[in-house]
XYZ file of C-alpha atoms in Angstrom:
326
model
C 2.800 1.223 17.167
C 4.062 2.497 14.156
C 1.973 1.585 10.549
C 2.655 -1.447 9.205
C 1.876 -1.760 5.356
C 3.366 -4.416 2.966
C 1.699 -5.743 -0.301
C 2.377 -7.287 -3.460
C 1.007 -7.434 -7.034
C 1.604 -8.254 -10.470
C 1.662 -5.680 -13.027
C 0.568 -7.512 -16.083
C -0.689 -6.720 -19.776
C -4.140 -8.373 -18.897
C -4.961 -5.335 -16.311
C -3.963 -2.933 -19.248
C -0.377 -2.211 -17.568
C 3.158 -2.168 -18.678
C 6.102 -1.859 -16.493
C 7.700 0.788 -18.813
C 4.206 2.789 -17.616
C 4.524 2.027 -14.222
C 8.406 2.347 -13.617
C 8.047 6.135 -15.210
C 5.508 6.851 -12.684
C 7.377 5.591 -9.343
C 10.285 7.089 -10.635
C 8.596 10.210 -11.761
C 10.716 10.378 -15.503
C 10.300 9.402 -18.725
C 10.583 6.782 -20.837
C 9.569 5.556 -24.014
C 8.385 1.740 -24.825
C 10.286 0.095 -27.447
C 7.688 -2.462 -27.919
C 4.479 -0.091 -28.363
C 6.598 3.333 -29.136
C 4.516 4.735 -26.634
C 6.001 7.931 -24.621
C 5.159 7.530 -20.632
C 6.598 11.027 -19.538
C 5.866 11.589 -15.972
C 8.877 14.167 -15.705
C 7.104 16.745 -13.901
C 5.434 14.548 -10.965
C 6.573 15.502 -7.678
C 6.652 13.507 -4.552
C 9.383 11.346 -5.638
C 12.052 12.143 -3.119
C 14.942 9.219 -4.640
C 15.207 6.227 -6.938
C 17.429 3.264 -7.517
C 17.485 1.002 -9.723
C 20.012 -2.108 -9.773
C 20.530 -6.145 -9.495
C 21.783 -8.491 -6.698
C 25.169 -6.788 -6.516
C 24.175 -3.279 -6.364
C 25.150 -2.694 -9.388
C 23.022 0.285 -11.215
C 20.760 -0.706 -13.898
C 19.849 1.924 -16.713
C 15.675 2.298 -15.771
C 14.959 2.327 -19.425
C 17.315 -0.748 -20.588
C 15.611 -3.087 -17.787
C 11.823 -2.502 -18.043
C 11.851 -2.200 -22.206
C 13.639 -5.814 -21.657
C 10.918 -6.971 -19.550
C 8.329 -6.049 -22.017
C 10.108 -7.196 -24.940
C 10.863 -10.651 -22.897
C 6.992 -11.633 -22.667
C 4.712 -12.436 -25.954
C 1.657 -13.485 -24.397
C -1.121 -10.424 -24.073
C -1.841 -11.321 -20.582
C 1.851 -11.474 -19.785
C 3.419 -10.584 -16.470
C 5.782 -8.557 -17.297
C 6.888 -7.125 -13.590
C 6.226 -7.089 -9.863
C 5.152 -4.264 -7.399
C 5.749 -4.322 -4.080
C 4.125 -1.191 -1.530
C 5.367 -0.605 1.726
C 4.695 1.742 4.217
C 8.171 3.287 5.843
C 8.035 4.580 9.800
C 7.691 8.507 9.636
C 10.415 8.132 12.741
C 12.938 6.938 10.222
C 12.195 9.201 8.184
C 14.684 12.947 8.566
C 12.429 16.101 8.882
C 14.977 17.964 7.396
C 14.429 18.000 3.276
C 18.075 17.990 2.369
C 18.831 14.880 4.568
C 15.655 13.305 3.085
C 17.203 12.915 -0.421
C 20.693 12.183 0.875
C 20.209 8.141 0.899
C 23.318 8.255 3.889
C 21.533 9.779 6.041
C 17.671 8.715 5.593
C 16.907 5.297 7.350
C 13.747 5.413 6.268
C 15.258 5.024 2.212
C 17.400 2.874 3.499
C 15.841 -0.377 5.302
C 13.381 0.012 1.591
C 16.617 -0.097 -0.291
C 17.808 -3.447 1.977
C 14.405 -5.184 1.399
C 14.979 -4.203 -1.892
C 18.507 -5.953 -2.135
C 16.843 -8.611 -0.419
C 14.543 -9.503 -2.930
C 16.871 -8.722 -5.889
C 19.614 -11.435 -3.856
C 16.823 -13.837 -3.347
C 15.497 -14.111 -6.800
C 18.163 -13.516 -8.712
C 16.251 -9.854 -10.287
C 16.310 -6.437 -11.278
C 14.800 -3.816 -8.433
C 13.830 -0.862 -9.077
C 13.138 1.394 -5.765
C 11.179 4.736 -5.533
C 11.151 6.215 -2.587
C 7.198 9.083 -2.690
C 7.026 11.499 0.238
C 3.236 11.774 1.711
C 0.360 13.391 -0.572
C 0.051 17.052 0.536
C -3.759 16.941 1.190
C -2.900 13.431 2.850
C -1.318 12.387 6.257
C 1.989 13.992 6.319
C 3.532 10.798 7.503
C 2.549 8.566 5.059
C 5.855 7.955 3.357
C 6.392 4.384 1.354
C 8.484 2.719 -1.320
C 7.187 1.634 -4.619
C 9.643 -1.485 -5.360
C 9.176 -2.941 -8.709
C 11.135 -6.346 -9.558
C 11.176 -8.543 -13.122
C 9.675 -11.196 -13.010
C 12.539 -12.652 -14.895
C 15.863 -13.852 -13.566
C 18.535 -10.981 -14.494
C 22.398 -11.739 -16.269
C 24.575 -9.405 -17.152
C 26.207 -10.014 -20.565
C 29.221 -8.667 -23.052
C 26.204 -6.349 -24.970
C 24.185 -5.457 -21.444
C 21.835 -6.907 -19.019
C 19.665 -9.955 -20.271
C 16.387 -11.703 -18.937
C 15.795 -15.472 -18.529
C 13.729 -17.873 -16.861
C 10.701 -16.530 -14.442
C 12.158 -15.963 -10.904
C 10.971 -18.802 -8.362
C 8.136 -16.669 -6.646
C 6.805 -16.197 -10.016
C 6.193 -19.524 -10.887
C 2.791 -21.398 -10.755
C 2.199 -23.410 -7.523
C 2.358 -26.723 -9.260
C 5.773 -25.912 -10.409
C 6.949 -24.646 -6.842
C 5.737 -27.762 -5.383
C 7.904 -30.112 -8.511
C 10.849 -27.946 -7.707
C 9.899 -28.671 -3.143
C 8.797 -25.244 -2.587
C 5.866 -23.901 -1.077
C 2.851 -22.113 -2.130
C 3.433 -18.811 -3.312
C 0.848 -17.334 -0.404
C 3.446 -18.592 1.621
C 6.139 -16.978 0.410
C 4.565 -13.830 0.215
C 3.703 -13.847 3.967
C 7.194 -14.656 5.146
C 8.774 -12.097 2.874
C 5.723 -9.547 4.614
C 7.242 -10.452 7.857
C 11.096 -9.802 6.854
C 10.246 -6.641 6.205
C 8.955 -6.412 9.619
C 11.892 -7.867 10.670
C 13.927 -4.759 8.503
C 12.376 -2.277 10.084
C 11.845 -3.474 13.328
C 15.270 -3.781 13.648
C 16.308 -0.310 12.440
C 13.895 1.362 14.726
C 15.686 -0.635 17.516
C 18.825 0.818 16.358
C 18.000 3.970 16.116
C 16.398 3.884 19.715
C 12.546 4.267 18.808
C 10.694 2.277 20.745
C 7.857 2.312 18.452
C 7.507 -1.474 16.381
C 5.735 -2.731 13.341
C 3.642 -5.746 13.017
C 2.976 -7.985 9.912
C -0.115 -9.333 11.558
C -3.760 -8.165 10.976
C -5.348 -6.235 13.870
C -7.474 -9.625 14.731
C -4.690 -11.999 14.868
C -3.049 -9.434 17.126
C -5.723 -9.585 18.916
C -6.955 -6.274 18.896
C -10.667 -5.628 17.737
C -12.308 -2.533 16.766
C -14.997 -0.598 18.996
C -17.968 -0.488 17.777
C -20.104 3.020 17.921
C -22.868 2.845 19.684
C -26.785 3.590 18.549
C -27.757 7.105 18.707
C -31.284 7.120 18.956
C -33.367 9.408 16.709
C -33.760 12.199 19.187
C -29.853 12.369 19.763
C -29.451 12.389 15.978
C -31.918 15.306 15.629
C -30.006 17.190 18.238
C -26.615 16.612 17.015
C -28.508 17.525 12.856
C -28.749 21.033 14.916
C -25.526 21.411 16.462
C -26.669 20.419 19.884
C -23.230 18.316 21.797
C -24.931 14.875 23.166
C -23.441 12.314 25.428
C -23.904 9.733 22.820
C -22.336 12.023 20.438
C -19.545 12.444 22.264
C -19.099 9.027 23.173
C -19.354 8.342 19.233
C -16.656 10.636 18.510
C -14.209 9.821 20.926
C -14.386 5.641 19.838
C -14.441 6.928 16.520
C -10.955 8.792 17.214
C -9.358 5.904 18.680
C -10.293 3.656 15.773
C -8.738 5.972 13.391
C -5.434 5.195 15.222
C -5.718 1.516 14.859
C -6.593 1.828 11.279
C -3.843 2.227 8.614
C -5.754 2.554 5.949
C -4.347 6.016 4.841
C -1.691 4.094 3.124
C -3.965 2.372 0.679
C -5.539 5.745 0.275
C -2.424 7.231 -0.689
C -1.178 4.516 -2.942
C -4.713 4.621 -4.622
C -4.679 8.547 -4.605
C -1.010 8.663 -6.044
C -2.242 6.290 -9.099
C -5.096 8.191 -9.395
C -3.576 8.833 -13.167
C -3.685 5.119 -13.883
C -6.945 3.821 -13.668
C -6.498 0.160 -14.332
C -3.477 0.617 -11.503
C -6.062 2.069 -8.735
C -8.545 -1.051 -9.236
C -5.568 -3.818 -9.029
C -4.275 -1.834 -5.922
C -7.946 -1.957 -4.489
C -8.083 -5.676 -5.779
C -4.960 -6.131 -4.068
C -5.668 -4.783 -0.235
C -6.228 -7.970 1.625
C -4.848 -7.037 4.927
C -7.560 -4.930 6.362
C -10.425 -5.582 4.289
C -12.101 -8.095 6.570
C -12.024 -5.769 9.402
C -12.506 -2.394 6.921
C -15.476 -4.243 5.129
C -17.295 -5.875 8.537
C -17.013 -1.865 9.945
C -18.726 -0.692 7.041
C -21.516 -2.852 6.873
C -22.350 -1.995 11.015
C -22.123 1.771 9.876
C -24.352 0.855 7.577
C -26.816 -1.085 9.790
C -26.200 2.246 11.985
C -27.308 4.107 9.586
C -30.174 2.524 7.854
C -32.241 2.278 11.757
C -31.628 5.997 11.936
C -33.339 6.199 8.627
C -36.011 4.260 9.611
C -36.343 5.848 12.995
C -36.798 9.564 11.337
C -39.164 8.055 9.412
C -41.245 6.388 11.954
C -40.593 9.610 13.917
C -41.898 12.011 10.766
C -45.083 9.713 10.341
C -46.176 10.035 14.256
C -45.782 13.967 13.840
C -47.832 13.932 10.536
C -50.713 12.082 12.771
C -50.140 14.682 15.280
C -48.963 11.998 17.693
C -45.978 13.383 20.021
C -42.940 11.557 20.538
C-alpha cells in the first residue's frame, strides 16, 4: 500500500508565524512583509521542484499580493492569518526522470496535489498556494509531498486587485457552523482527508498501479503492530558483542516489517524540512494525530523493553559481584 499522509493546521500569529514566512519557505523565494517590513528570503532553498499559486478559477495569484493581504486583513495578535495543508504524494506518480518532474503536464504526482488544491480553493471560495518539495537527501528518497497553503479568508477579485473578506466556512468556530447547519469542523476535516484519498486513489487507478492509499489509521484498518519480543539478559549480552541470536533475529526481522507499516518518515520530513522554523516544527509535531496513538503506545513497550533489560544487567552484575554464577 502506498503512504497515506494528509494533515491540516493553522498558521497563526499566536504560534509566532506569518504566512508571508511560511509561503517564502514552501515556495522557496522571497518576500518581504508589508505589515512588519520584515525580509523572509528563502531564495536559495532547494527541494522545491514547482509552485502555483491561484483562486477557484485557476487564475494565477501574485504570491506576494495574496499572503501580505492576509496579514494585513487580521488585527488581532493571535490572528489566523492562513491554512496549511501536508500531504504525502505516491512516489509511483511521481516521474523518475528530473525534467518531467518539473513539467506539471507530465507529473501526476503535481498534479492530483494541484486538483485537491482546486478543490479546496472551489469549495471555500480561497486563495491556494501549492508547493510541490522533492524528498530530503539524507531522507527516504520517496518521500515527496505538497505544502498547500489557503487564506483563511474568502478571495474577490476587484478593479485595483484581489481582495479578502469574510473567514471561509471551515474556518469558522463550531457554534457558528452549527447556526449556519454545518457540521463540526473535525468533521470536515476528515471527509476532506478522505477526498484526497479519493484523488489519488483514483489517479493510481488510471495510471494502472495497483498500489492504493488509505485515509484510515492502521487500527481502524485493522492492522496492528507486532510487538518485539523480550530478549533476555544473556541474549542482550551476546548481541552487546556481536554474537547473531535467534531472538535477535527474530527482533530484527518484526522490526523490519513494522517499518513498512509505519509512515512516519513523512512527519519526519515535514519536521526536518522546517527545521529553520522552530515554532513551525512544534505546531507540525502538535499537529500529527494520525499515528500518534499507535507511535506513542510502541514507544512506551520499547521502553518497558528496555527498562527490564536494565534491570536484568543489573541483577545480573550484582550476582557476579557476590561471585554467584548465572
Amino acid at each position: 500500500m502506498a503512504i497515506y499522509y494528509a494533515t491540516t493546521k493553522p498558521i497563526s500569529r499566536s504560534g509566532g508565524r506569518s504566512a508571508t514566512a511560511s509561503a517564502a519557505y514552501r515556495a522557496g523565494i522571497e518576500i518581504t512583509d508589508e505589515r512588519t517590513g520584515l525580509k523572509h528570503d528563502y531564495s536559495k532553498r532547494s527541494g522545491v521542484e514547482m509552485s502555483y499559486a491561484f483562486d477557484k478559477t485557476m487564475k494565477n495569484i501574485d504570491r506576494s499580493e495574496l499572503w501580505n493581504k492576509a496579514e494585513l486583513a487580521e488585527n488581532r495578535k493571535d490572528g489566523r492569518t492562513a491554512r496549511e495543508w501536508v500531504l504525502a504524494i505516491p512516489h509511483e506518480l511521481v516521474p523518475k526522470d528530473k525534467k518531467k518532474r518539473k513539467d506539471l503536464k507530465q507529473n501526476e504526482g503535481a498534479r492530483v496535489a494541484i486538483r485537491f488544491a482546486k478543490m479546496l480553493a472551489e469549495r471555500y471560495n480561497v486563495g491556494v498556494d501549492v508547493a510541490i518539495h522533492s524528498p530530503d537527501k539524507e531522507g527516504d528518497n520517496r518521500n515527496w509531498h505538497a505544502h498547500i497553503m489557503t487564506t483563511t479568508r474568502e478571495l474577490s477579485r476587484t478593479a485595483t486587485g484581489i481582495e479578502l473578506g469574510d473567514k471561509a466556512s471551515i474556518e469558522l468556530s463550531n457554534a457558528k457552523r452549527k447556526e449556519l447547519g454545518l457540521g463540526s469542523t473535525s468533521n470536515e476535516i476528515k471527509g476532506l482527508r478522505k477526498e484526497w484519498e479519493t484523488i489519488v486513489n483514483t489517479q493510481l487507478e488510471k495510471q494502472g498501479i495497483e498500489e492504493r492509499i488509505d485515509h484510515r489509521s492502521l487500527k481502524q484498518q485493522g492492522i496492528e503492530q507486532k510487538p518485539t519480543i523480550k530478549m533476555g539478559w544473556k541474549a542482550s549480552a551476546m548481541e552487546r558483542r556481536g554474537i547473531v541470536t535467534d531472538k535477535g533475529d527474530l527482533n530484527r526481522e518484526i522490526t523490519a516489517d513494522n517499518q513498512q507499516l509505519r509512515d512516519l518518515q513523512i512527519e519526519f520530513a515535514a519536521l526536518t524540512e522546517a527545521k529553520t522554523e522552530i515554532e513551525n516544527v512544534k505546531e507540525q509535531a502538535k499537529g500529527m494525530q494520525d499515528f500518534r496513538a499507535e507511535y506513542e503506545l510502541f514507544k512506551q513497550e520499547q521502553q518497558q523493553q528496555k527498562l527490564e533489560r536494565q534491570e536484568l544487567e543489573k541483577t545480573h552484575e550484582k550476582q557476579q559481584d557476590r561471585g554467584i554464577e548465572p
